CSV table of C-alpha atoms in Angstrom, one decimal:
chain,number,residue,atom,x,y,z
A,1,UNK,CA,73.8,91.5,81.2
A,2,UNK,CA,77.0,93.8,82.2
A,3,UNK,CA,80.2,92.0,82.7
A,4,UNK,CA,83.5,91.3,82.0
A,5,UNK,CA,84.5,88.3,79.6
A,6,UNK,CA,87.0,86.1,79.8
A,7,UNK,CA,88.3,83.5,76.9
A,8,UNK,CA,89.3,81.1,77.0
A,9,UNK,CA,88.5,79.4,79.6
A,10,UNK,CA,91.2,76.9,79.4
A,11,UNK,CA,94.3,77.4,77.3
A,12,UNK,CA,97.5,75.2,76.1
A,13,UNK,CA,100.4,76.6,74.5
A,14,UNK,CA,103.6,74.9,73.6
A,15,UNK,CA,106.8,76.4,74.9
A,16,UNK,CA,108.5,79.7,72.7
A,17,UNK,CA,105.1,80.2,71.5
A,18,UNK,CA,103.8,83.4,72.2
A,19,UNK,CA,100.0,83.1,73.5
A,20,UNK,CA,96.9,86.3,73.6
A,21,UNK,CA,94.2,85.7,76.1
A,22,UNK,CA,91.5,88.2,75.7
A,23,UNK,CA,88.9,90.1,78.0
A,24,UNK,CA,86.2,91.9,77.4
A,25,UNK,CA,83.7,94.5,79.4
A,26,UNK,CA,80.4,95.7,78.2
A,27,UNK,CA,80.2,98.2,81.6
A,28,UNK,CA,81.9,101.3,80.5
A,29,UNK,CA,84.3,100.8,83.0
A,30,UNK,CA,87.6,103.7,82.2
A,31,UNK,CA,90.3,101.2,83.9
A,32,UNK,CA,90.8,97.5,83.5
A,33,UNK,CA,93.4,95.3,84.8
A,34,UNK,CA,95.0,91.7,84.3
A,35,UNK,CA,96.5,89.8,87.7
A,36,UNK,CA,98.6,86.4,87.6
A,37,UNK,CA,97.6,83.9,90.3
A,38,UNK,CA,99.7,81.0,91.5
A,39,UNK,CA,98.6,78.4,93.3
A,40,UNK,CA,98.5,79.3,97.4
A,41,UNK,CA,99.3,83.2,95.8
A,42,UNK,CA,97.2,85.9,96.0
A,43,UNK,CA,97.5,87.4,93.0
A,44,UNK,CA,99.7,90.3,91.1
A,45,UNK,CA,99.2,92.8,89.2
A,46,UNK,CA,100.6,92.3,85.4
A,47,UNK,CA,99.8,95.7,83.7
A,48,UNK,CA,97.0,97.9,83.9
A,49,UNK,CA,95.4,100.6,81.6
A,50,UNK,CA,93.6,103.7,83.3
A,51,UNK,CA,91.9,104.6,80.1
A,52,UNK,CA,92.5,103.9,75.8
A,53,UNK,CA,96.0,103.9,74.3
A,54,UNK,CA,96.8,104.3,77.5
A,55,UNK,CA,98.1,101.6,79.9
A,56,UNK,CA,101.2,101.2,82.9
A,57,UNK,CA,103.2,98.0,83.8
A,58,UNK,CA,102.5,96.5,87.3
A,59,UNK,CA,104.6,94.5,89.6
A,60,UNK,CA,105.1,91.1,87.1
A,61,UNK,CA,105.3,92.7,83.4
A,62,UNK,CA,108.4,91.4,82.0
A,63,UNK,CA,107.1,88.3,79.3
A,64,UNK,CA,104.0,89.9,79.0
A,65,UNK,CA,102.1,92.7,76.5
A,66,UNK,CA,98.8,94.3,76.8
A,67,UNK,CA,97.3,96.8,74.3
A,68,UNK,CA,94.4,99.2,74.9
A,69,UNK,CA,92.6,99.5,71.4
A,70,UNK,CA,89.2,99.9,72.7
A,71,UNK,CA,87.7,101.0,76.1
A,72,UNK,CA,85.4,97.7,76.3
A,73,UNK,CA,88.4,94.8,75.5
A,74,UNK,CA,92.1,94.5,77.2
A,75,UNK,CA,94.1,91.4,75.8
A,76,UNK,CA,97.1,90.4,77.2
A,77,UNK,CA,99.3,88.7,75.4
A,78,UNK,CA,101.9,85.5,77.2
A,79,UNK,CA,105.5,86.0,75.6
A,80,UNK,CA,107.6,83.3,74.8
A,81,UNK,CA,110.0,85.4,76.8
A,82,UNK,CA,107.9,84.8,80.3
A,83,UNK,CA,110.0,82.1,82.0
A,84,UNK,CA,106.8,80.4,84.2
A,85,UNK,CA,104.0,81.4,82.2
A,86,UNK,CA,102.0,78.4,83.7
A,87,UNK,CA,99.4,80.1,85.7
A,88,UNK,CA,95.1,81.3,86.0
A,89,UNK,CA,95.2,84.6,85.2
A,90,UNK,CA,92.1,87.2,85.6
A,91,UNK,CA,91.1,89.7,84.0
A,92,UNK,CA,88.8,93.0,85.7
A,93,UNK,CA,87.9,96.3,85.6
A,94,UNK,CA,86.2,99.3,87.3
A,95,UNK,CA,84.6,102.7,86.8
A,96,UNK,CA,87.7,104.8,87.4
A,97,UNK,CA,91.6,103.6,89.0
A,98,UNK,CA,90.9,104.9,92.1
A,99,UNK,CA,89.7,103.1,95.6
A,100,UNK,CA,86.6,102.8,96.3
A,101,UNK,CA,86.0,101.9,93.5
A,102,UNK,CA,84.7,98.2,92.8
A,103,UNK,CA,87.0,96.0,90.3
A,104,UNK,CA,84.7,93.1,89.0
A,105,UNK,CA,86.3,90.3,88.2
A,106,UNK,CA,85.8,87.9,85.1
A,107,UNK,CA,86.0,83.9,85.2
A,108,UNK,CA,89.7,83.4,84.3
A,109,UNK,CA,92.2,82.1,82.2
A,110,UNK,CA,94.0,79.5,83.4
A,111,UNK,CA,96.6,78.8,81.2
A,112,UNK,CA,99.3,75.9,81.1
A,113,UNK,CA,102.7,75.6,79.4
A,114,UNK,CA,103.5,71.7,77.8
B,1,UNK,CA,105.7,97.7,98.3
B,2,UNK,CA,102.8,96.4,100.6
B,3,UNK,CA,102.6,93.0,102.0
B,4,UNK,CA,99.4,91.0,103.2
B,5,UNK,CA,99.1,88.5,105.3
B,6,UNK,CA,96.9,85.7,106.1
B,7,UNK,CA,96.2,82.3,107.2
B,8,UNK,CA,95.8,79.6,104.9
B,9,UNK,CA,93.0,77.6,105.6
B,10,UNK,CA,90.2,77.6,108.3
B,11,UNK,CA,87.8,74.9,109.2
B,12,UNK,CA,84.2,75.8,110.7
B,13,UNK,CA,81.4,73.6,111.3
B,14,UNK,CA,78.0,75.1,109.7
B,15,UNK,CA,76.2,77.2,111.7
B,16,UNK,CA,79.6,78.5,114.4
B,17,UNK,CA,81.6,81.9,112.9
B,18,UNK,CA,84.4,81.9,110.9
B,19,UNK,CA,86.7,84.4,111.8
B,20,UNK,CA,89.6,85.4,109.0
B,21,UNK,CA,92.6,87.3,110.0
B,22,UNK,CA,94.8,90.0,107.9
B,23,UNK,CA,97.9,91.8,108.3
B,24,UNK,CA,99.0,94.9,106.1
B,25,UNK,CA,101.9,97.0,105.8
B,26,UNK,CA,101.5,100.1,104.3
B,27,UNK,CA,99.9,102.6,106.6
B,28,UNK,CA,98.8,104.5,103.8
B,29,UNK,CA,96.2,102.1,102.7
B,30,UNK,CA,92.9,104.4,102.7
B,31,UNK,CA,90.4,101.0,102.0
B,32,UNK,CA,90.7,97.2,102.6
B,33,UNK,CA,88.7,94.3,101.0
B,34,UNK,CA,87.7,91.6,101.3
B,35,UNK,CA,87.4,88.7,98.1
B,36,UNK,CA,85.7,85.6,98.0
B,37,UNK,CA,86.7,83.3,95.9
B,38,UNK,CA,85.2,79.9,94.1
B,39,UNK,CA,86.7,76.8,92.4
B,40,UNK,CA,87.6,77.8,89.3
B,41,UNK,CA,86.3,81.3,89.3
B,42,UNK,CA,87.0,85.0,89.5
B,43,UNK,CA,86.6,87.3,92.3
B,44,UNK,CA,84.1,88.6,93.9
B,45,UNK,CA,84.0,91.7,96.1
B,46,UNK,CA,81.9,90.2,99.7
B,47,UNK,CA,82.9,93.6,101.3
B,48,UNK,CA,85.4,96.6,102.3
B,49,UNK,CA,86.3,99.4,105.1
B,50,UNK,CA,87.5,102.3,105.3
B,51,UNK,CA,90.9,103.2,106.7
B,52,UNK,CA,88.9,106.0,109.4
B,53,UNK,CA,86.1,103.1,110.4
B,54,UNK,CA,86.8,100.4,112.5
B,55,UNK,CA,83.8,98.1,112.1
B,56,UNK,CA,81.4,97.5,109.2
B,57,UNK,CA,78.5,95.2,109.5
B,58,UNK,CA,76.6,93.9,106.6
B,59,UNK,CA,74.4,91.3,107.3
B,60,UNK,CA,76.1,87.6,108.1
B,61,UNK,CA,79.8,89.6,107.8
B,62,UNK,CA,81.5,92.0,110.3
B,63,UNK,CA,84.5,93.3,109.5
B,64,UNK,CA,87.3,95.0,111.7
B,65,UNK,CA,90.2,97.4,111.3
B,66,UNK,CA,93.1,98.4,114.0
B,67,UNK,CA,94.1,101.0,112.0
B,68,UNK,CA,97.0,101.1,114.6
B,69,UNK,CA,98.3,97.0,114.2
B,70,UNK,CA,97.5,97.4,110.9
B,71,UNK,CA,95.4,94.3,111.2
B,72,UNK,CA,91.9,93.7,109.2
B,73,UNK,CA,89.5,90.8,110.5
B,74,UNK,CA,86.3,89.3,108.8
B,75,UNK,CA,83.4,87.5,110.9
B,76,UNK,CA,81.7,85.6,109.2
B,77,UNK,CA,78.3,84.6,111.7
B,78,UNK,CA,76.5,81.4,111.1
B,79,UNK,CA,78.7,80.1,108.2
B,80,UNK,CA,76.6,77.4,105.8
B,81,UNK,CA,78.9,75.1,103.5
B,82,UNK,CA,77.7,77.0,100.3
B,83,UNK,CA,80.9,79.8,102.7
B,84,UNK,CA,83.5,77.1,102.2
B,85,UNK,CA,85.6,79.3,99.2
B,86,UNK,CA,89.2,80.9,99.1
B,87,UNK,CA,88.8,84.2,100.5
B,88,UNK,CA,91.5,87.3,100.1
B,89,UNK,CA,92.6,90.1,101.7
B,90,UNK,CA,93.5,93.2,99.7
B,91,UNK,CA,94.9,97.0,100.3
B,92,UNK,CA,94.8,99.4,97.7
B,93,UNK,CA,98.2,101.3,97.2
B,94,UNK,CA,97.2,104.6,99.6
B,95,UNK,CA,96.7,107.0,96.4
B,96,UNK,CA,94.3,107.9,94.1
B,97,UNK,CA,94.7,104.9,92.4
B,98,UNK,CA,92.4,101.7,92.7
B,99,UNK,CA,95.4,99.2,92.1
B,100,UNK,CA,95.4,96.5,95.0
B,101,UNK,CA,97.5,93.9,97.0
B,102,UNK,CA,96.7,90.6,97.2
B,103,UNK,CA,97.1,88.6,100.5
B,104,UNK,CA,97.6,84.7,99.7
B,105,UNK,CA,93.8,83.9,100.5
B,106,UNK,CA,92.5,81.5,103.3
B,107,UNK,CA,90.5,78.6,101.9
B,108,UNK,CA,87.7,78.3,104.3
B,109,UNK,CA,86.3,74.7,105.0
B,110,UNK,CA,82.5,74.6,106.2
B,111,UNK,CA,82.2,71.1,107.9
B,112,UNK,CA,78.3,69.9,107.9
């Protein structure tokens, strides 16, 4: 079955530590995205990538980093510089980075800083 | 940037119709979307409408778009308890790029 997989589902991190969230897709999609969701809030775009070895900052990129070394994978690192990292993180992919292309979402990773 | 607004809560009885409303600010948005999120899960695309349309129907779902007022609504006919979820309105950024602005989501609760 094709799909987009995020792991782990739940993640706990101590303050001051970096942590990497995994996102893998086998849909052969070119574009991938990371969104952050806070309670009672809409999704906000962190980073996106239209093609391998290229990525762009979204609306709230500070304190995050990404890489896109393979088409299938778009890991997100939450660094210690992110002041309020506790949130639900959603990864998505779409065939191309253009309107009217359905973005498929993963099941999310809930990150809690302890 | 784009501002997408929607009411936070809606409660209906099973069998009734539900109407979820959304407003957006960017008149250059070309596609508007409705996503559904069940607890602890990712988002599922329900339907979308192109900005030159004013209505789209898909089984129990009807989307109405008033482009002049930048108002979008989602009507769910014969609402079922399985429709209980958070519904997000989203708008594209008015370019060739598919990144979206999302509203805060409307929590729909369906009572039996």
